[in-house]
N, CA, C and O of each residue as an XYZ file, in Angstrom:
616
protein
N     359.445    186.433    -73.225
C     360.519    186.616    -72.860
C     361.849    185.124    -72.716
O     362.608    185.415    -71.792
N     362.225    183.826    -73.321
C     362.626    182.820    -72.928
C     362.978    182.557    -71.268
O     363.172    183.633    -70.702
N     363.117    181.239    -70.264
C     363.626    181.132    -69.422
C     365.026    181.601    -68.731
O     365.296    182.000    -67.598
N     365.919    181.344    -70.092
C     367.693    181.578    -70.162
C     367.577    182.803    -70.502
O     368.670    183.337    -70.316
N     366.811    183.552    -70.912
C     366.718    185.286    -70.962
C     366.608    186.116    -70.025
O     367.294    187.126    -69.872
N     365.278    185.530    -68.990
C     365.128    186.197    -67.186
C     365.478    185.568    -66.362
O     365.339    185.859    -65.175
N     366.040    184.512    -66.810
C     367.458    184.548    -65.256
C     368.440    185.117    -65.947
O     368.443    186.091    -65.193
N     369.208    185.356    -66.647
C     370.050    186.003    -67.234
C     369.533    187.815    -66.661
O     369.990    188.190    -65.581
N     368.898    188.479    -67.210
C     368.069    189.791    -66.678
C     368.458    190.108    -65.686
O     369.163    191.092    -65.459
N     367.745    188.704    -64.338
C     368.529    188.688    -63.259
C     369.331    188.619    -62.616
O     369.406    189.204    -61.536
N     370.256    187.803    -63.143
C     371.318    188.014    -62.637
C     372.264    189.382    -63.476
O     373.469    189.471    -63.241
N     371.596    190.360    -64.419
C     372.436    191.031    -64.761
C     371.556    192.291    -63.139
O     372.184    192.914    -62.283
N     369.908    192.204    -63.339
C     370.480    193.359    -61.860
C     370.900    192.851    -60.279
O     371.448    193.618    -59.487
N     370.515    191.269    -59.910
C     372.172    191.700    -59.114
C     373.278    192.356    -59.220
O     373.950    192.682    -58.242
N     373.602    192.638    -60.512
C     375.084    192.784    -59.755
C     374.238    194.610    -60.526
O     373.008    194.662    -60.533
N     374.438    194.919    -60.662
C     373.421    196.846    -61.279
C     373.142    196.806    -59.734
O     373.447    197.900    -59.258
N     372.610    195.824    -58.655
C     372.254    196.280    -57.428
C     373.047    196.509    -56.173
O     372.992    197.254    -55.195
N     374.221    195.017    -56.877
C     374.975    195.083    -55.807
C     376.254    195.866    -56.266
O     377.307    195.648    -55.667
N     376.222    196.669    -57.186
C     377.301    197.882    -57.899
C     376.944    198.845    -57.489
O     377.829    199.692    -57.365
N     375.063    199.388    -56.927
C     374.678    200.241    -56.311
C     374.811    200.321    -54.588
O     374.915    201.322    -53.879
N     374.759    198.675    -54.156
C     374.701    199.284    -53.174
C     376.459    199.387    -52.820
O     377.026    200.479    -52.789
N     377.068    198.283    -52.608
C     378.685    198.306    -52.560
C     379.079    200.445    -52.821
O     379.730    200.958    -51.910
N     378.704    201.240    -53.831
C     378.995    202.765    -53.518
C     378.149    203.811    -52.650
O     378.324    205.009    -52.431
N     377.192    202.929    -52.249
C     376.188    203.569    -51.863
C     376.306    203.539    -49.842
O     375.720    204.329    -49.103
N     377.396    202.181    -49.320
C     377.549    201.624    -47.895
C     379.805    202.071    -48.575
O     380.739    202.311    -47.809
N     379.849    202.019    -49.761
C     381.420    202.608    -48.964
C     381.785    204.484    -49.054
O     382.831    204.942    -48.594
N     380.513    205.521    -49.845
C     381.144    206.272    -49.373
C     379.496    207.446    -49.244
O     379.225    208.277    -50.111
N     378.746    207.234    -48.142
C     377.432    208.080    -48.118
C     377.328    208.782    -48.514
O     376.732    209.050    -49.557
N     378.172    209.681    -47.453
C     378.665    210.949    -48.235
C     379.494    211.454    -48.552
O     380.457    210.848    -48.082
N     379.991    212.700    -49.405
C     381.289    212.840    -50.480
C     382.345    213.800    -48.787
O     382.011    213.945    -47.611
N     383.778    214.267    -49.672
C     384.198    215.368    -48.492
C     383.150    216.483    -48.261
O     383.445    217.092    -47.233
N     382.156    216.916    -48.782
C     381.167    218.212    -47.913
C     380.377    217.634    -47.701
O     379.714    218.285    -46.893
N     379.866    216.648    -47.903
C     378.746    216.768    -47.277
C     377.518    215.852    -47.691
O     376.710    215.292    -46.950
N     377.592    215.851    -48.960
C     376.548    216.116    -49.530
C     376.320    214.598    -49.563
O     377.206    213.744    -49.529
N     374.597    214.333    -49.657
C     374.352    213.055    -49.698
C     374.515    212.144    -50.888
O     374.355    212.758    -51.943
N     374.757    210.995    -51.022
C     374.245    210.807    -52.908
C     373.697    210.032    -53.102
O     373.628    209.497    -54.208
N     373.010    209.629    -51.942
C     372.579    208.098    -51.628
C     371.015    208.497    -52.817
O     370.840    207.878    -53.866
N     370.310    209.331    -52.448
C     368.958    210.696    -53.476
C     369.847    209.846    -55.258
O     369.576    209.274    -56.314
N     370.684    210.243    -54.633
C     371.263    209.767    -56.665
C     370.742    208.349    -57.533
O     370.605    208.129    -58.736
N     370.482    207.344    -56.051
C     370.340    205.630    -56.602
C     369.257    205.722    -56.485
O     368.810    204.856    -57.237
N     368.268    206.326    -55.920
C     367.060    206.425    -55.888
C     365.942    205.501    -57.075
O     365.167    204.584    -56.803
N     366.261    206.232    -58.601
C     365.625    206.253    -59.581
C     366.137    204.586    -59.576
O     365.516    203.622    -59.129
N     367.318    204.609    -60.150
C     367.486    202.945    -59.982
C     367.325    202.154    -59.423
O     367.178    201.061    -59.970
N     367.255    202.310    -57.745
C     366.570    201.060    -57.027
C     364.939    201.082    -57.527
O     364.334    200.013    -57.433
N     364.133    202.400    -58.113
C     362.801    201.913    -58.446
C     363.380    201.083    -59.151
O     363.866    200.094    -58.603
N     363.464    201.223    -60.270
C     363.837    200.852    -61.937
C     364.275    199.169    -61.505
O     363.809    198.319    -62.263
N     364.765    198.885    -60.844
C     365.913    197.491    -60.435
C     364.515    196.533    -59.599
O     364.083    195.453    -60.002
N     363.974    197.371    -58.255
C     362.765    196.980    -57.693
C     361.387    196.869    -59.010
O     360.710    195.842    -59.070
N     361.253    197.498    -59.526
C     359.693    197.098    -60.198
C     360.320    196.366    -61.704
O     359.477    196.136    -62.572
N     362.236    195.901    -62.088
C     361.657    194.881    -63.377
C     362.106    193.452    -62.829
O     361.913    192.306    -63.235
N     362.901    194.085    -61.554
C     362.641    191.813    -60.593
C     361.177    191.815    -60.499
O     360.613    190.894    -61.090
N     360.317    192.823    -59.760
C     358.793    192.108    -59.680
C     359.158    191.300    -61.258
O     359.129    190.084    -61.446
N     359.392    192.039    -61.965
C     358.284    191.475    -63.232
C     358.874    190.531    -63.760
O     358.115    189.851    -64.451
N     360.434    190.012    -63.728
C     360.564    189.875    -63.485
C     360.449    187.590    -62.832
O     360.485    186.359    -62.846
N     360.337    188.639    -62.512
C     360.011    187.445    -60.818
C     358.437    187.218    -61.319
O     358.322    186.051    -60.942
N     357.592    187.430    -61.708
C     356.287    187.051    -61.760
C     356.508    186.644    -63.373
O     355.547    185.875    -63.411
N     357.025    186.585    -64.667
C     356.999    185.789    -65.111
C     357.812    184.144    -64.968
O     357.163    183.101    -65.050
N     359.324    184.183    -64.742
C     360.153    182.891    -63.789
C     358.981    182.527    -62.999
O     358.356    181.617    -63.545
N     358.499    182.902    -61.963
C     357.119    182.121    -61.636
C     356.344    180.845    -62.474
O     356.384    179.617    -62.557
N     355.540    182.133    -63.086
C     355.020    181.029    -64.109
C     355.953    180.559    -65.142
O     355.487    180.249    -66.239
N     357.225    180.468    -64.921
C     357.939    179.437    -65.830
C     357.890    178.561    -65.216
O     357.672    177.519    -65.834
N     358.043    178.468    -63.833
C     358.721    177.439    -63.165
C     357.382    177.077    -62.166
O     357.507    177.219    -60.950
N     356.295    176.676    -62.661
C     355.355    176.259    -61.940
C     354.086    175.654    -63.016
O     352.968    175.232    -62.722
N     355.161    175.891    -65.187
C     355.158    175.259    -66.629
C     355.382    174.161    -66.174
O     354.666    173.172    -66.328
N     356.712    174.239    -65.380
C     357.489    173.246    -65.261
C     357.482    172.008    -64.409
O     357.847    170.885    -64.758
N     356.776    172.568    -62.643
C     356.509    171.681    -62.110
C     355.252    171.449    -62.493
O     354.682    171.084    -61.465
N     354.353    171.449    -63.530
C     353.319    170.901    -64.138
C     353.726    170.471    -64.430
O     353.981    169.562    -63.640
N     354.428    170.294    -65.787
C     354.890    168.862    -66.143
C     356.113    167.824    -66.557
O     356.609    167.227    -67.512
N     356.295    168.181    -64.330
C     356.987    166.922    -63.759
C     355.810    165.793    -63.252
O     355.614    164.680    -63.739
N     355.205    166.336    -62.297
C     354.422    165.840    -61.697
C     353.390    165.129    -63.157
O     352.573    164.214    -63.061
N     353.720    165.800    -64.266
C     352.156    165.288    -65.167
C     353.009    164.086    -65.944
O     352.306    163.203    -66.437
N     354.468    163.959    -66.106
C     355.154    162.963    -66.239
C     355.509    162.002    -65.475
O     355.723    160.831    -65.788
N     355.601    162.712    -64.025
C     356.076    161.314    -63.430
C     354.626    160.819    -62.534
O     354.824    160.324    -61.424
N     352.862    160.990    -63.140
C     351.985    160.338    -63.045
C     352.171    159.069    -64.326
O     352.108    157.839    -64.330
N     352.426    160.117    -65.340
C     352.245    158.678    -66.845
C     352.293    157.615    -66.520
O     351.551    156.635    -66.579
N     354.335    158.098    -65.724
C     355.555    157.389    -65.957
C     354.821    156.304    -65.089
O     354.646    155.235    -65.673
N     354.368    156.388    -63.817
C     353.470    156.254    -62.794
C     352.568    154.495    -62.967
O     352.592    153.313    -62.627
N     351.655    155.836    -63.995
C     350.164    154.772    -64.173
C     350.871    153.329    -65.212
O     350.806    152.108    -65.070
N     351.647    154.392    -66.446
C     352.380    153.313    -67.704
C     353.268    151.946    -66.740
O     353.109    150.757    -67.018
N     354.267    152.487    -65.505
C     353.995    151.443    -65.022
C     352.673    150.380    -64.903
O     352.069    149.817    -65.815
N     352.464    150.323    -63.521
C     351.067    149.815    -63.213
C     350.795    148.984    -64.667
O     351.071    147.831    -65.000
N     350.128    150.099    -65.379
C     349.236    149.140    -66.458
C     350.130    147.983    -67.202
O     349.559    147.247    -68.007
N     351.397    147.835    -66.961
C     352.007    147.403    -67.239
C     352.612    145.932    -66.544
O     352.643    144.717    -66.740
N     353.048    146.959    -65.619
C     352.411    145.334    -64.512
C     351.384    144.674    -64.224
O     351.450    143.465    -63.999
N     350.581    145.162    -64.195
C     349.068    144.423    -64.332
C     348.829    143.557    -65.490
O     348.009    142.643    -65.582
N     350.308    144.303    -67.019
C     349.383    142.556    -68.213
C     350.329    141.744    -67.378
O     350.120    140.537    -67.246
N     351.180    142.226    -66.902
C     351.672    141.089    -67.139
C     352.487    140.048    -66.847
O     353.240    139.233    -67.380
N     351.793    140.584    -65.175
C     351.372    139.533    -64.139
C     349.949    138.949    -64.941
O     349.811    137.808    -64.500
N     348.841    139.227    -65.916
C     347.814    138.343    -65.857
C     348.433    137.663    -67.103
O     347.758    136.843    -67.724
N     349.558    137.939    -67.450
C     350.004    136.756    -68.354
C     350.590    135.663    -67.613
O     350.832    134.592    -68.169
N     350.756    135.805    -66.774
C     351.470    135.264    -66.113
C     352.486    134.625    -65.252
O     352.566    133.549    -64.660
N     353.553    136.113    -65.453
C     354.952    136.692    -65.472
C     354.851    137.374    -63.442
O     354.090    138.194    -62.927
N     356.229    136.370    -62.723
C     355.568    136.888    -61.492
C     355.824    137.786    -61.467
O     356.259    138.453    -62.405
N     355.575    138.233    -59.982
C     355.961    139.736    -58.955
C     356.538    140.268    -59.702
O     356.296    141.053    -60.618
N     357.555    139.707    -59.192
C     358.977    140.195    -59.262
C     359.641    141.064    -60.256
O     360.254    142.130    -60.312
N     359.107    139.822    -61.237
C     359.600    139.884    -62.480
C     359.047    141.330    -63.449
O     359.399    142.325    -64.083
N     357.639    140.307    -62.842
C     356.643    142.298    -64.373
C     357.187    143.364    -63.467
O     357.643    144.330    -64.079
N     357.250    143.427    -62.131
C     357.732    144.667    -61.311
C     359.057    145.475    -62.181
O     359.270    146.573    -62.694
N     359.499    144.657    -62.051
C     360.636    145.131    -63.103
C     361.190    145.221    -64.440
O     362.270    145.752    -64.700
N     360.336    144.630    -65.353
C     359.699    144.651    -66.482
C     358.839    146.872    -66.541
O     358.649    147.976    -67.052
N     358.750    146.067    -65.710
C     356.931    147.801    -66.331
C     357.875    148.210    -65.637
O     357.271    149.076    -65.004
N     359.562    148.272    -65.035
C     359.768    149.889    -64.438
C     360.727    150.173    -66.042
O     360.705    151.227    -66.676
N     361.398    149.098    -66.361
C     362.157    149.217    -67.475
C     360.968    149.960    -68.399
O     360.844    151.171    -68.580
N     360.050    148.774    -68.983
C     359.368    149.310    -69.709
C     359.135    151.059    -70.065
O     359.287    151.692    -71.110
N     358.631    151.539    -68.459
C     358.345    153.474    -68.218
C     360.121    154.055    -67.844
O     360.409    154.602    -66.779
N     361.083    153.797    -68.908
C     361.931    153.920    -67.839
C     362.113    155.808    -68.815
O     362.708    156.849    -68.538
N     360.934    155.200    -70.347
C     361.150    155.992    -71.264
C     361.440    157.422    -71.294
O     362.033    158.052    -72.170
N     360.569    158.128    -69.424
C     359.954    159.238    -68.959
C     361.019    159.655    -68.308
O     361.103    160.736    -67.725
N     361.881    158.805    -68.383
C     362.284    158.736    -66.516
C     363.278    159.982    -66.660
O     363.692    160.764    -65.804
N     363.512    159.903    -67.995
C     364.263    161.637    -67.705
C     364.026    163.253    -68.500
O     364.520    164.353    -68.743
N     362.990    162.456    -68.632
C     362.058    164.010    -68.757
C     361.433    164.112    -68.066
O     360.671    165.070    -68.196
N     361.335    163.595    -67.335
C     360.851    163.887    -65.852
C     361.767    164.432    -65.119
O     361.673    165.556    -64.625
N     363.074    163.385    -64.954
C     364.662    164.445    -64.127
C     364.608    165.267    -64.714
O     364.246    166.069    -63.853
N     364.712    166.142    -66.093
C     364.890    167.091    -66.701
C     363.936    168.701    -66.332
O     364.464    169.809    -66.425
N     362.603    168.492    -65.954
C     361.347    169.052    -65.666
C     361.498    169.237    -64.124
O     361.184    170.352    -63.707
N     361.975    168.221    -63.117
C     362.303    168.533    -61.621
C     363.691    169.484    -61.715
O     363.902    170.489    -61.035
N     364.453    168.989    -62.588
C     365.428    170.502    -61.849
C     364.911    171.838    -62.697
O     365.369    172.808    -62.092
N     364.305    172.193    -63.606
C     364.691    172.950    -63.880
C     363.490    174.281    -63.399
O     363.495    175.509    -63.474
N     362.374    173.064    -62.806
C     361.152    173.564    -62.502
C     362.565    173.644    -60.707
O     362.677    174.840    -60.438
N     363.499    172.719    -59.624
C     363.901    173.119    -58.683
C     365.155    174.338    -58.710
O     365.601    174.835    -57.676
N     365.599    174.690    -60.033
C     366.139    175.975    -60.208
C     365.778    177.208    -60.414
O     366.177    178.308    -60.031
N     364.871    176.786    -61.154
C     363.757    177.960    -60.907
C     362.720    178.798    -58.918
O     362.412    179.777    -58.238
N     362.718    177.927    -59.021
C     362.509    178.085    -57.444
C     363.708    178.658    -56.044
O     363.794    179.650    -55.320
N     364.351    177.575    -56.207
C     365.608    178.245    -55.890
C     366.029    179.681    -56.520
O     367.002    180.070    -55.874
N     365.674    180.661    -57.561
C     366.221    181.216    -58.287
C     364.927    182.267    -58.084
O     364.971    183.289    -58.768
N     363.930    182.107    -57.307
C     362.486    182.988    -57.429
C     363.102    183.728    -55.759
O     363.204    184.917    -55.457
N     363.491    182.224    -54.753
C     363.896    182.344    -53.616
C     364.781    183.250    -53.685
O     364.591    184.088    -52.804
N     365.955    183.546    -54.539
C     366.976    184.785    -54.057
C     366.358    185.798    -55.262
O     367.238    185.733    -56.120
N     365.660    186.398    -55.603
C     365.257    187.300    -56.114
C     364.456    188.080    -55.160
O     364.846    189.175    -54.756
N     362.676    187.224    -54.564
C     362.585    187.764    -53.443
C     363.779    188.255    -52.302
O     363.671    189.389    -51.835
N     364.757    187.503    -51.926
C     365.987    187.864    -51.092
C     366.654    189.115    -51.639
O     367.365    189.736    -50.848
N     366.532    189.558    -52.833
C     367.129    191.071    -53.310
C     366.000    192.172    -53.306
O     366.270    193.370    -53.222
N     364.900    191.752    -53.390
C     363.844    192.703    -54.048
C     363.391    193.556    -52.463
O     362.928    194.684    -52.289
N     363.947    191.899    -50.960
C     363.336    192.459    -49.608
C     364.781    193.890    -49.289
O     364.835    194.887    -48.570
N     365.565    193.349    -50.105
C     366.672    194.166    -49.134
C     366.937    195.706    -50.248
O     367.434    196.697    -49.714
N     366.556    195.757    -51.782
C     366.030    197.166    -52.857
C     364.893    197.403    -52.256
O     364.764    198.602    -52.008
N     363.824    196.609    -51.846
C     363.185    197.351    -50.844
C     363.327    198.310    -49.181
O     362.632    199.276    -48.870
N     364.112    197.857    -48.581
C     364.774    198.767    -46.940
C     365.296    199.441    -47.823
O     364.896    200.602    -47.741
N     366.115    199.265    -48.771
C     367.081    200.427    -49.111
C     366.392    201.934    -49.733
O     366.701    203.122    -49.647
N     365.502    201.297    -50.268
C     364.758    203.035    -51.491
C     363.807    203.245    -49.955
O     363.710    204.408    -49.565
N     362.969    201.893    -48.917
C     362.685    203.078    -46.976
C     363.703    203.456    -46.333
O     363.677    203.701    -45.127
N     364.845    203.558    -47.154
C     365.877    204.184    -46.087
C     366.639    205.348    -46.797
O     367.047    206.096    -45.909
N     367.063    205.895    -48.250
C     367.065    206.384    -48.740
C     365.622    207.862    -49.214
O     365.843    209.049    -49.454
N     364.262    207.126    -49.190
C     363.081    207.666    -49.158
C     363.050    208.787    -47.329
O     362.680    209.955    -47.216
N     363.490    208.002    -46.388
C     363.068    208.618    -44.954
C     364.098    209.455    -45.353
O     363.691    210.567    -45.690
N     365.544    209.259    -45.443
C     366.628    210.504    -45.705
C     366.741    211.307    -46.307
O     367.594    212.189    -46.214
N     365.546    211.152    -47.400
C     365.188    212.132    -48.507
C     364.386    213.609    -47.535
O     364.432    214.839    -47.504
N     363.795    212.627    -46.956
C     361.797    213.336    -46.714
C     362.863    214.412    -45.581
O     362.947    215.636    -45.477
N     363.536    213.313    -44.890
C     364.505    214.364    -43.486
C     365.407    215.745    -44.113
O     365.494    216.821    -43.523
N     365.997    215.443    -45.359
C     366.942    216.303    -45.484
C     365.846    217.524    -45.674
O     365.944    218.535    -44.979
N     364.488    217.332    -46.941
C     364.187    218.262    -47.125
C     363.109    218.549    -46.068
O     362.286    219.391    -46.429
N     363.022    218.293    -45.460
C     362.316    218.972    -43.683
C     363.533    219.876    -42.923
O     363.230    220.769    -42.131
N     364.918    219.555    -43.241
C     365.914    220.430    -42.454
C     365.644    221.852    -43.477
O     365.506    223.024    -43.129
N     365.632    221.262    -44.811
C     365.260    222.715    -45.645
C     364.282    223.272    -45.677
O     364.185    224.311    -46.330
């Protein structure tokens, strides 16, 4: 699945979770006193499983962008310093050599910026997914405890 597909699926699951959360919070008990929270238990388990898998996939993609970003940055810096030293050996003044070397290596700047942006976006979404997963796990725990207490009473 592509990075865009992973992120789209994550946001779909987030919306589904918030819909379930709203239903649980608004009317946990109906007029007859029946608790509907256990009804959402399988959905919450599925959302947790799917989010965990997608989080892992996104983490792999994000780490790939991080490696690309750092590799391109290192290539650009190396290219710049090699060009600068080459120009200085030819007798060009230091400041002029530095400026020309920066200009020479700027072709990698765009690619570096794109990969840095992709990495930072992925990292931010991973943090959001972890917060959602934490909330889902808490809801599962609460529902499980309520379900067990209902079974103990009966």
